[in-house]
Amino acid sequence: MPRAKALQNPLRPKTKTMAEIINLNRFRKQVAKQQDKAKAEANRLAYGRSKAEKLKTDKERAQIISHVDGHKLTPDE
């Protein structure tokens, strides 16, 4: 009579598995890196214009201000 078979628990899995070991410092750094990438992407959208684009918008803004100033009734307004 095999004694080992009689002592096995039927609810216990046949293979023993351990939880995956996680280095918390590496995980923390990985999360910080992902957040930095997201912040950099947002900054690129907000501030990442070329010099030509900046000059174009400055020129358009100056033209609009000049146009509006030309239609004022008095120079003090």
Tab-separated table of N, CA and C in Angstrom:
chain	number	residue	atom	x	y	z
A	1	MET	N	0.838	-1.172	0.000
A	1	MET	CA	0.000	0.000	0.000
A	1	MET	C	0.891	1.247	0.000
A	2	PRO	N	0.755	2.122	-1.024
A	2	PRO	CA	1.570	3.329	-1.064
A	2	PRO	C	1.066	4.356	-0.051
A	3	ARG	N	1.895	4.631	0.900
A	3	ARG	CA	1.524	5.521	1.993
A	3	ARG	C	1.430	6.983	1.524
A	4	ALA	N	2.274	7.415	0.625
A	4	ALA	CA	2.284	8.803	0.174
A	4	ALA	C	0.957	9.147	-0.508
A	5	LYS	N	0.394	8.234	-1.236
A	5	LYS	CA	-0.848	8.499	-1.931
A	5	LYS	C	-1.995	8.666	-0.941
A	6	ALA	N	-1.971	7.988	0.141
A	6	ALA	CA	-3.033	8.060	1.126
A	6	ALA	C	-3.012	9.404	1.853
A	7	LEU	N	-1.858	10.078	1.943
A	7	LEU	CA	-1.744	11.328	2.669
A	7	LEU	C	-1.983	12.561	1.795
A	8	GLN	N	-2.149	12.398	0.499
A	8	GLN	CA	-2.345	13.547	-0.379
A	8	GLN	C	-3.720	14.163	-0.167
A	9	ASN	N	-3.755	15.483	-0.149
A	9	ASN	CA	-5.004	16.222	-0.001
A	9	ASN	C	-5.611	16.403	-1.390
A	10	PRO	N	-6.839	15.969	-1.622
A	10	PRO	CA	-7.438	16.090	-2.960
A	10	PRO	C	-7.719	17.542	-3.354
A	11	LEU	N	-7.795	18.474	-2.414
A	11	LEU	CA	-8.061	19.872	-2.728
A	11	LEU	C	-6.789	20.638	-3.097
A	12	ARG	N	-5.649	20.104	-2.768
A	12	ARG	CA	-4.370	20.750	-3.035
A	12	ARG	C	-3.981	20.511	-4.500
A	13	PRO	N	-3.502	21.551	-5.177
A	13	PRO	CA	-3.095	21.341	-6.572
A	13	PRO	C	-1.910	20.387	-6.665
A	14	LYS	N	-1.833	19.705	-7.765
A	14	LYS	CA	-0.799	18.695	-7.950
A	14	LYS	C	0.588	19.342	-8.106
A	15	THR	N	0.644	20.497	-8.755
A	15	THR	CA	1.932	21.161	-8.937
A	15	THR	C	2.049	22.307	-7.940
A	16	LYS	N	3.218	22.452	-7.415
A	16	LYS	CA	3.455	23.536	-6.467
A	16	LYS	C	3.941	24.747	-7.249
A	17	THR	N	3.246	25.855	-7.106
A	17	THR	CA	3.654	27.085	-7.776
A	17	THR	C	3.856	28.161	-6.730
A	18	MET	N	4.830	29.001	-6.992
A	18	MET	CA	5.105	30.113	-6.087
A	18	MET	C	4.695	31.406	-6.782
A	19	ALA	N	4.423	32.390	-5.982
A	19	ALA	CA	4.089	33.699	-6.530
A	19	ALA	C	5.323	34.293	-7.188
A	20	GLU	N	5.089	35.130	-8.195
A	20	GLU	CA	6.200	35.775	-8.882
A	20	GLU	C	6.800	36.845	-7.969
A	21	ILE	N	8.097	36.820	-7.852
A	21	ILE	CA	8.780	37.793	-7.003
A	21	ILE	C	8.928	39.093	-7.770
A	22	ILE	N	8.549	40.197	-7.123
A	22	ILE	CA	8.582	41.505	-7.770
A	22	ILE	C	9.531	42.406	-6.992
A	23	ASN	N	10.447	43.032	-7.716
A	23	ASN	CA	11.339	44.006	-7.105
A	23	ASN	C	10.567	45.324	-7.035
A	24	LEU	N	10.253	45.773	-5.829
A	24	LEU	CA	9.403	46.947	-5.666
A	24	LEU	C	10.088	48.222	-6.150
A	25	ASN	N	11.402	48.312	-5.978
A	25	ASN	CA	12.117	49.488	-6.466
A	25	ASN	C	12.034	49.571	-7.984
A	26	ARG	N	12.197	48.449	-8.659
A	26	ARG	CA	12.107	48.427	-10.122
A	26	ARG	C	10.700	48.768	-10.569
A	27	PHE	N	9.702	48.247	-9.860
A	27	PHE	CA	8.308	48.532	-10.197
A	27	PHE	C	8.010	50.016	-10.011
A	28	ARG	N	8.484	50.602	-8.907
A	28	ARG	CA	8.275	52.021	-8.637
A	28	ARG	C	8.924	52.871	-9.722
A	29	LYS	N	10.129	52.521	-10.120
A	29	LYS	CA	10.830	53.267	-11.167
A	29	LYS	C	10.109	53.127	-12.512
A	30	GLN	N	9.578	51.953	-12.778
A	30	GLN	CA	8.851	51.729	-14.026
A	30	GLN	C	7.588	52.582	-14.073
A	31	VAL	N	6.868	52.675	-12.964
A	31	VAL	CA	5.665	53.498	-12.909
A	31	VAL	C	6.032	54.965	-13.081
A	32	ALA	N	7.110	55.411	-12.420
A	32	ALA	CA	7.543	56.800	-12.544
A	32	ALA	C	7.939	57.120	-13.983
A	33	LYS	N	8.583	56.183	-14.637
A	33	LYS	CA	8.993	56.378	-16.030
A	33	LYS	C	7.776	56.516	-16.941
A	34	GLN	N	6.745	55.717	-16.712
A	34	GLN	CA	5.526	55.809	-17.510
A	34	GLN	C	4.835	57.151	-17.287
A	35	GLN	N	4.829	57.625	-16.049
A	35	GLN	CA	4.217	58.919	-15.759
A	35	GLN	C	5.007	60.045	-16.413
A	36	ASP	N	6.341	59.940	-16.390
A	36	ASP	CA	7.176	60.957	-17.033
A	36	ASP	C	6.939	60.993	-18.539
A	37	LYS	N	6.774	59.814	-19.145
A	37	LYS	CA	6.504	59.766	-20.583
A	37	LYS	C	5.163	60.420	-20.906
A	38	ALA	N	4.156	60.179	-20.074
A	38	ALA	CA	2.838	60.786	-20.301
A	38	ALA	C	2.919	62.305	-20.157
A	39	LYS	N	3.665	62.767	-19.163
A	39	LYS	CA	3.817	64.207	-18.952
A	39	LYS	C	4.578	64.837	-20.123
A	40	ALA	N	5.602	64.150	-20.612
A	40	ALA	CA	6.376	64.664	-21.744
A	40	ALA	C	5.513	64.756	-22.997
A	41	GLU	N	4.650	63.777	-23.210
A	41	GLU	CA	3.756	63.805	-24.364
A	41	GLU	C	2.803	64.992	-24.279
A	42	ALA	N	2.271	65.239	-23.085
A	42	ALA	CA	1.366	66.377	-22.893
A	42	ALA	C	2.106	67.697	-23.141
A	43	ASN	N	3.349	67.782	-22.680
A	43	ASN	CA	4.138	68.997	-22.895
A	43	ASN	C	4.466	69.190	-24.369
A	44	ARG	N	4.727	68.101	-25.075
A	44	ARG	CA	4.998	68.213	-26.516
A	44	ARG	C	3.790	68.763	-27.251
A	45	LEU	N	2.600	68.347	-26.828
A	45	LEU	CA	1.391	68.860	-27.464
A	45	LEU	C	1.170	70.325	-27.127
A	46	ALA	N	1.482	70.706	-25.891
A	46	ALA	CA	1.216	72.068	-25.457
A	46	ALA	C	2.280	73.054	-25.933
A	47	TYR	N	3.540	72.674	-25.893
A	47	TYR	CA	4.620	73.621	-26.147
A	47	TYR	C	5.478	73.264	-27.356
A	48	GLY	N	5.253	72.149	-27.964
A	48	GLY	CA	6.141	71.663	-29.012
A	48	GLY	C	5.816	72.206	-30.384
A	49	ARG	N	5.966	73.505	-30.569
A	49	ARG	CA	5.736	74.100	-31.880
A	49	ARG	C	7.078	74.513	-32.466
A	50	SER	N	7.182	74.446	-33.759
A	50	SER	CA	8.421	74.846	-34.416
A	50	SER	C	8.522	76.370	-34.435
A	51	LYS	N	9.709	76.853	-34.759
A	51	LYS	CA	9.929	78.300	-34.804
A	51	LYS	C	9.037	78.942	-35.866
A	52	ALA	N	8.871	78.261	-36.997
A	52	ALA	CA	8.031	78.790	-38.074
A	52	ALA	C	6.578	78.919	-37.616
A	53	GLU	N	6.086	77.923	-36.891
A	53	GLU	CA	4.715	77.978	-36.388
A	53	GLU	C	4.544	79.124	-35.388
A	54	LYS	N	5.537	79.319	-34.528
A	54	LYS	CA	5.472	80.412	-33.555
A	54	LYS	C	5.463	81.770	-34.260
A	55	LEU	N	6.324	81.922	-35.265
A	55	LEU	CA	6.380	83.183	-36.010
A	55	LEU	C	5.072	83.445	-36.746
A	56	LYS	N	4.485	82.386	-37.309
A	56	LYS	CA	3.226	82.535	-38.036
A	56	LYS	C	2.108	83.004	-37.112
A	57	THR	N	1.988	82.387	-35.942
A	57	THR	CA	0.928	82.792	-35.021
A	57	THR	C	1.181	84.193	-34.472
A	58	ASP	N	2.443	84.547	-34.244
A	58	ASP	CA	2.752	85.912	-33.791
A	58	ASP	C	2.365	86.933	-34.854
A	59	LYS	N	2.640	86.617	-36.121
A	59	LYS	CA	2.302	87.513	-37.226
A	59	LYS	C	0.793	87.658	-37.345
A	60	GLU	N	0.067	86.552	-37.258
A	60	GLU	CA	-1.394	86.601	-37.331
A	60	GLU	C	-1.974	87.403	-36.172
A	61	ARG	N	-1.424	87.215	-34.982
A	61	ARG	CA	-1.891	87.960	-33.807
A	61	ARG	C	-1.662	89.452	-34.000
A	62	ALA	N	-0.496	89.821	-34.535
A	62	ALA	CA	-0.192	91.236	-34.769
A	62	ALA	C	-1.137	91.832	-35.810
A	63	GLN	N	-1.461	91.066	-36.869
A	63	GLN	CA	-2.386	91.547	-37.890
A	63	GLN	C	-3.777	91.762	-37.313
A	64	ILE	N	-4.227	90.860	-36.465
A	64	ILE	CA	-5.557	90.989	-35.856
A	64	ILE	C	-5.604	92.211	-34.948
A	65	ILE	N	-4.562	92.403	-34.150
A	65	ILE	CA	-4.516	93.570	-33.251
A	65	ILE	C	-4.499	94.850	-34.066
A	66	SER	N	-3.722	94.869	-35.133
A	66	SER	CA	-3.646	96.046	-35.991
A	66	SER	C	-5.007	96.328	-36.631
A	67	HIS	N	-5.678	95.287	-37.078
A	67	HIS	CA	-6.993	95.435	-37.708
A	67	HIS	C	-8.002	96.015	-36.714
A	68	VAL	N	-7.999	95.482	-35.504
A	68	VAL	CA	-8.928	95.953	-34.487
A	68	VAL	C	-8.590	97.390	-34.090
A	69	ASP	N	-7.319	97.702	-33.922
A	69	ASP	CA	-6.902	99.061	-33.568
A	69	ASP	C	-7.282	100.066	-34.665
A	70	GLY	N	-7.252	99.642	-35.911
A	70	GLY	CA	-7.610	100.526	-37.023
A	70	GLY	C	-9.089	100.857	-37.049
A	71	HIS	N	-9.916	100.074	-36.418
A	71	HIS	CA	-11.359	100.309	-36.429
A	71	HIS	C	-11.861	100.982	-35.149
A	72	LYS	N	-10.968	101.385	-34.295
A	72	LYS	CA	-11.376	102.071	-33.066
A	72	LYS	C	-11.800	103.499	-33.405
A	73	LEU	N	-12.804	103.986	-32.679
A	73	LEU	CA	-13.293	105.344	-32.907
A	73	LEU	C	-12.356	106.372	-32.287
A	74	THR	N	-11.869	106.068	-31.122
A	74	THR	CA	-10.911	106.974	-30.474
A	74	THR	C	-9.677	106.168	-30.097
A	75	PRO	N	-8.507	106.766	-30.089
A	75	PRO	CA	-7.287	106.017	-29.803
A	75	PRO	C	-7.200	105.546	-28.351
A	76	ASP	N	-8.033	106.063	-27.457
A	76	ASP	CA	-7.963	105.686	-26.045
A	76	ASP	C	-8.657	104.360	-25.748
A	77	GLU	N	-9.532	103.916	-26.588
A	77	GLU	CA	-10.308	102.713	-26.322
A	77	GLU	C	-9.465	101.502	-26.323
